[in-house]
PDB file of C-alpha atoms in Angstrom:
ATOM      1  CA  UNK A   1     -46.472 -83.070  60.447  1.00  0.00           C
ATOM      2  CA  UNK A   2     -47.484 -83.811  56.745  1.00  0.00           C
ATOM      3  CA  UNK A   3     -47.151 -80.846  54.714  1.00  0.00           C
ATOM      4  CA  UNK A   4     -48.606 -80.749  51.231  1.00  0.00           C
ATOM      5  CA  UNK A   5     -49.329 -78.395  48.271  1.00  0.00           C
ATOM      6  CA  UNK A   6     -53.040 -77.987  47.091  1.00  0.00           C
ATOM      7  CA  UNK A   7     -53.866 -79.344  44.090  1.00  0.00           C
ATOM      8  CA  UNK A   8     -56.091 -76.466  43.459  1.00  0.00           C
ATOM      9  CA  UNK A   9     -54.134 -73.486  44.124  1.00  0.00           C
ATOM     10  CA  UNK A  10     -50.766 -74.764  45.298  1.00  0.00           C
ATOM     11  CA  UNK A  11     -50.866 -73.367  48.801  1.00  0.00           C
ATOM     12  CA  UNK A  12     -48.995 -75.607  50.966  1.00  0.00           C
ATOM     13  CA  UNK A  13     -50.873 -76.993  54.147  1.00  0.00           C
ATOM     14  CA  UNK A  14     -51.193 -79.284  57.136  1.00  0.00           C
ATOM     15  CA  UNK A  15     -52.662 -82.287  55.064  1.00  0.00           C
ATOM     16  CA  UNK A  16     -54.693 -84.691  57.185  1.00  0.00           C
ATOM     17  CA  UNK A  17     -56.396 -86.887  55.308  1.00  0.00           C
ATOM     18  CA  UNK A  18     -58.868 -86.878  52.034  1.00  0.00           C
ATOM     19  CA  UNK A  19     -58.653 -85.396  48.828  1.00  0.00           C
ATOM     20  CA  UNK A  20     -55.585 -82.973  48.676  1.00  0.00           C
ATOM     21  CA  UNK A  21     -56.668 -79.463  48.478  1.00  0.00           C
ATOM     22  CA  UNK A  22     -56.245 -76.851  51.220  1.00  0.00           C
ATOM     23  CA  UNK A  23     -59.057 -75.570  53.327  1.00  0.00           C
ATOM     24  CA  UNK A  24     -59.678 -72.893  51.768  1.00  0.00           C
ATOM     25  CA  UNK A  25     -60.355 -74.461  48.330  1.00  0.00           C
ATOM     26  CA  UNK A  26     -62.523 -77.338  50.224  1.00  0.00           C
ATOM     27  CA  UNK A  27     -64.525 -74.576  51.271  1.00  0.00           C
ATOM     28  CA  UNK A  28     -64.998 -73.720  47.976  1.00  0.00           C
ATOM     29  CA  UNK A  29     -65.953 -76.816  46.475  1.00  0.00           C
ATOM     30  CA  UNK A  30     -68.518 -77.275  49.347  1.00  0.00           C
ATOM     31  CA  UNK A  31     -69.925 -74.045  48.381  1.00  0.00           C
ATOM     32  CA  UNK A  32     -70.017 -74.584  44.708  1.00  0.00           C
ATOM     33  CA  UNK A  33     -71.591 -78.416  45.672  1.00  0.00           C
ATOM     34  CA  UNK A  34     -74.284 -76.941  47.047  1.00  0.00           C
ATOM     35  CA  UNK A  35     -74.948 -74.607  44.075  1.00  0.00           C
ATOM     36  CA  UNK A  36     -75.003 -77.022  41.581  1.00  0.00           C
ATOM     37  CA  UNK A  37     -77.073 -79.568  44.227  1.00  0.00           C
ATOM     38  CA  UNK A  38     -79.777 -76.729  44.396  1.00  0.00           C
ATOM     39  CA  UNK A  39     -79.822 -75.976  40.450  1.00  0.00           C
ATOM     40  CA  UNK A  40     -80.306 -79.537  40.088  1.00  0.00           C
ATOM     41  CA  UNK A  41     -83.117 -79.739  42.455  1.00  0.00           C
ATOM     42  CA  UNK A  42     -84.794 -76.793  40.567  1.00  0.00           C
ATOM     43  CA  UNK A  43     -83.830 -77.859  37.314  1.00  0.00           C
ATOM     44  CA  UNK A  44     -84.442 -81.877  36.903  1.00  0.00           C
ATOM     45  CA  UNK A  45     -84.190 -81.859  33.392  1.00  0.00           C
ATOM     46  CA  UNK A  46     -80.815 -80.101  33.166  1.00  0.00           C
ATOM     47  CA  UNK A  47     -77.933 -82.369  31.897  1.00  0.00           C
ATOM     48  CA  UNK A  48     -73.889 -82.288  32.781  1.00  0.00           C
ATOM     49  CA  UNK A  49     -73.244 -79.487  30.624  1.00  0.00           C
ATOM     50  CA  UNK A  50     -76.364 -77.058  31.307  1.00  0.00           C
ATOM     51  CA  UNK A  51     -75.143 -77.806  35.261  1.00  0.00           C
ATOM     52  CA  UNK A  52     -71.637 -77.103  34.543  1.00  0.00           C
ATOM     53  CA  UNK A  53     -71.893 -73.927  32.449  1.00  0.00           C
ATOM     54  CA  UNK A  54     -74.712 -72.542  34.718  1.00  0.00           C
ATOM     55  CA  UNK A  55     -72.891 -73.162  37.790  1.00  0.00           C
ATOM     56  CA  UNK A  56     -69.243 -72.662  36.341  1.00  0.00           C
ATOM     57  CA  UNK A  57     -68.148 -75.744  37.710  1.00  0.00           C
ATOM     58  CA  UNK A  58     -66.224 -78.637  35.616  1.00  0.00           C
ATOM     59  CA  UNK A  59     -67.867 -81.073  34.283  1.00  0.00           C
ATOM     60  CA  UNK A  60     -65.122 -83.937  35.644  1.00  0.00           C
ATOM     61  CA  UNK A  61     -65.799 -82.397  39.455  1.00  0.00           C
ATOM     62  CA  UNK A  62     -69.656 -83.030  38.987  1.00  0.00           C
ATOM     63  CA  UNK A  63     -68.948 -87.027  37.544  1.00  0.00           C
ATOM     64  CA  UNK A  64     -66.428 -86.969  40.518  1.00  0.00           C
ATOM     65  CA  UNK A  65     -69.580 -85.949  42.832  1.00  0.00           C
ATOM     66  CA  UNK A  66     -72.076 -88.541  40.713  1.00  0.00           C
ATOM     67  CA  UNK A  67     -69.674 -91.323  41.661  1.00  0.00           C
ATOM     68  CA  UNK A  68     -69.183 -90.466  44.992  1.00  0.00           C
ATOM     69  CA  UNK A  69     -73.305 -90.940  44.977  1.00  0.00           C
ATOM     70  CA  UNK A  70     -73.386 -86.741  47.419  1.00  0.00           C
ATOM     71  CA  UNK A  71     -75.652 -86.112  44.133  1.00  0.00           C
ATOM     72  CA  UNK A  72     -78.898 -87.746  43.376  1.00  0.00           C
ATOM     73  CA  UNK A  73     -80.955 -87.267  40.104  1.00  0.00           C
ATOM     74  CA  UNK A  74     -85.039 -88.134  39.634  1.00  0.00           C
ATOM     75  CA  UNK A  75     -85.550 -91.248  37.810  1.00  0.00           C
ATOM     76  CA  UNK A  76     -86.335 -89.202  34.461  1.00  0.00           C
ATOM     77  CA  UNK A  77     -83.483 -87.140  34.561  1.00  0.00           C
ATOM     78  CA  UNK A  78     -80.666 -87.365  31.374  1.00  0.00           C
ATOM     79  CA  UNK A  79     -77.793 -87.692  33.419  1.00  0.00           C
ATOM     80  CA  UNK A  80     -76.084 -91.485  33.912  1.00  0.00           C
ATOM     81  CA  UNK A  81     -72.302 -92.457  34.067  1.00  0.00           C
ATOM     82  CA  UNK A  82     -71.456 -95.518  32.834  1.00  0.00           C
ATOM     83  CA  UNK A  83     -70.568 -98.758  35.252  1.00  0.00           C
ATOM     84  CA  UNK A  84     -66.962 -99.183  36.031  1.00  0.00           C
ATOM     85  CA  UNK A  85     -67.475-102.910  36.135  1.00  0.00           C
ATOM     86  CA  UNK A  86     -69.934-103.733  32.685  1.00  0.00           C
ATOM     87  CA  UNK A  87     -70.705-100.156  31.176  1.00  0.00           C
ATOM     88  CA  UNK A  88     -74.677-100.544  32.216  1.00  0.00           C
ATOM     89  CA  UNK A  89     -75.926 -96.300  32.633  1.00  0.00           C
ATOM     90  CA  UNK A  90     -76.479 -95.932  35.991  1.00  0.00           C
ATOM     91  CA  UNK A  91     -77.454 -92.855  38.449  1.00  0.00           C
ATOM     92  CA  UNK A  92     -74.823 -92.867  40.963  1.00  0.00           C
ATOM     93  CA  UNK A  93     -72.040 -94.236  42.382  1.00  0.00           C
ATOM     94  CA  UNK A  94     -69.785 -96.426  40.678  1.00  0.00           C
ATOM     95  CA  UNK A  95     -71.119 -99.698  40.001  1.00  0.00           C
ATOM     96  CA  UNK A  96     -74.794-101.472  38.786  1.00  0.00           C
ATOM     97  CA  UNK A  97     -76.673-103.246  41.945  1.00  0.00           C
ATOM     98  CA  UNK A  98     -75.230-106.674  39.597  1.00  0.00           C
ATOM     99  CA  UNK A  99     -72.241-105.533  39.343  1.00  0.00           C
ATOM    100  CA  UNK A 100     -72.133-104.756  42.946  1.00  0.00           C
ATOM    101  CA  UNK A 101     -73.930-108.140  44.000  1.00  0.00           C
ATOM    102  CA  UNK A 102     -71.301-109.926  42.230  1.00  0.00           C
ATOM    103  CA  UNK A 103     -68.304-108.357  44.036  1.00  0.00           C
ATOM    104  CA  UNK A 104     -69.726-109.266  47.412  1.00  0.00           C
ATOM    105  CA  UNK A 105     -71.279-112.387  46.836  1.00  0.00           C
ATOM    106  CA  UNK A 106     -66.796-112.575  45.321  1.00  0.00           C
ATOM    107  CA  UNK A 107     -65.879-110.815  48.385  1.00  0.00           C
ATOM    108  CA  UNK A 108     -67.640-113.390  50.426  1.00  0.00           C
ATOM    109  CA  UNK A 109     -66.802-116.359  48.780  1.00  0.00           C
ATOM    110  CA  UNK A 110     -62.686-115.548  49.331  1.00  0.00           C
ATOM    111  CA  UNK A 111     -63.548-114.828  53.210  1.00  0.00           C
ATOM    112  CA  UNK A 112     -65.537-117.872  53.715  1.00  0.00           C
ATOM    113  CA  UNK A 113     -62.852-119.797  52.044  1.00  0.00           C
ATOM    114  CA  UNK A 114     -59.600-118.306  53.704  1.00  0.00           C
ATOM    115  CA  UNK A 115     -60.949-118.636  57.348  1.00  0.00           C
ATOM    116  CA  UNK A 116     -59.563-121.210  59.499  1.00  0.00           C
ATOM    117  CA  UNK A 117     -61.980-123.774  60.427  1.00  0.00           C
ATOM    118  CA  UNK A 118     -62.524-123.857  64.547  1.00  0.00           C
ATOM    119  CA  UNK A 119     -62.869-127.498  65.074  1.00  0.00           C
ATOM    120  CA  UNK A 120     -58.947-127.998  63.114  1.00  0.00           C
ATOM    121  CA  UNK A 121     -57.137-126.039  65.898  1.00  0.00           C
ATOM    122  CA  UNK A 122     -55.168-127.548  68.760  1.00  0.00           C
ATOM    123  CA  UNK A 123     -57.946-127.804  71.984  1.00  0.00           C
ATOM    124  CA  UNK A 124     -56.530-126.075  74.766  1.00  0.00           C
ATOM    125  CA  UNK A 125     -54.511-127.700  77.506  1.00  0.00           C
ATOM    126  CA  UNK A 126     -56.734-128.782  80.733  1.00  0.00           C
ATOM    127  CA  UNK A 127     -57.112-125.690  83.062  1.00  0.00           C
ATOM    128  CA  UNK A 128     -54.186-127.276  85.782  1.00  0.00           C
ATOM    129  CA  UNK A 129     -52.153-127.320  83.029  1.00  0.00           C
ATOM    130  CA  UNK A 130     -52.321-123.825  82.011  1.00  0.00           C
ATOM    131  CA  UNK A 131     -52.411-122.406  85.075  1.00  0.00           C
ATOM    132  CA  UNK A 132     -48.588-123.490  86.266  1.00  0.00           C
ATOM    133  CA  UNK A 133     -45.635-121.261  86.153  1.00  0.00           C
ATOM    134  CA  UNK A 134     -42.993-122.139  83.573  1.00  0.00           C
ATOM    135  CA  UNK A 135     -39.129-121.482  83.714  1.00  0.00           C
ATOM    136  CA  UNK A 136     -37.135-120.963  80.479  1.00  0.00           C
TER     137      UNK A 136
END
């Protein structure tokens, strides 16, 4: 059993898996995610702060939901987080589409590279070979 204290409101609890906060306070946040996900929908114009001081949430939780891409802004709206990989504003998540592109086409790269080649390993014995019963 892996028991934990919430990092909310330091309840200790049967922690699973995911962020570490007790049921209870992930109730919570769900509730106050969809506040702030319907005041956004009403209010497309609204920027971090409005959203934060209308919905009394932090600011930090609603970049934490931004990067985690659960909340999605119209093209024209003020709100953008910077890239983790080049800085570039973007609308969600964490990183640009180049930024991303270049970390798979990376990604890619180091797996085609690190994979043993099929026609390099030893060919199996002939099938009368395999089949007999060995003694140690």
């Amino acid at each position: 059993m892996n028991v934990r204290n919430c990092r909310k409101c330091g309840r200790v609890f049967n922690y699973v898996m995911g962020p570490i906060v007790c049921p209870r306070c992930k109730e919570d946040l769900e509730e106050k995610f969809q506040e702030v996900k319907k005041y956004v929908q009403d209010n497309p114009g609204a920027d971090i702060t409005e959203v934060s001081s209308e919905c009394e949430v932090d600011p930090s939780q609603i970049r934490q939901w931004i990067r985690e891409e659960r909340l999605q802004f119209a093209d024209d709206s003020p709100i953008r987080l910077p890239c983790e990989g080049c800085g570039t504003m973007i609308k969600s998540g964490r990183f640009c589409e180049s930024c991303k592109r270049d970390m798979s086409n990376e990604f890619n790269h180091a797996i085609g590279r690190d994979r043993p080649k099929v026609a390099e390993s030893k060919p199996l014995p002939k099938k009368s070979e395999r089949d007999k019963m060995r003694f140690l």
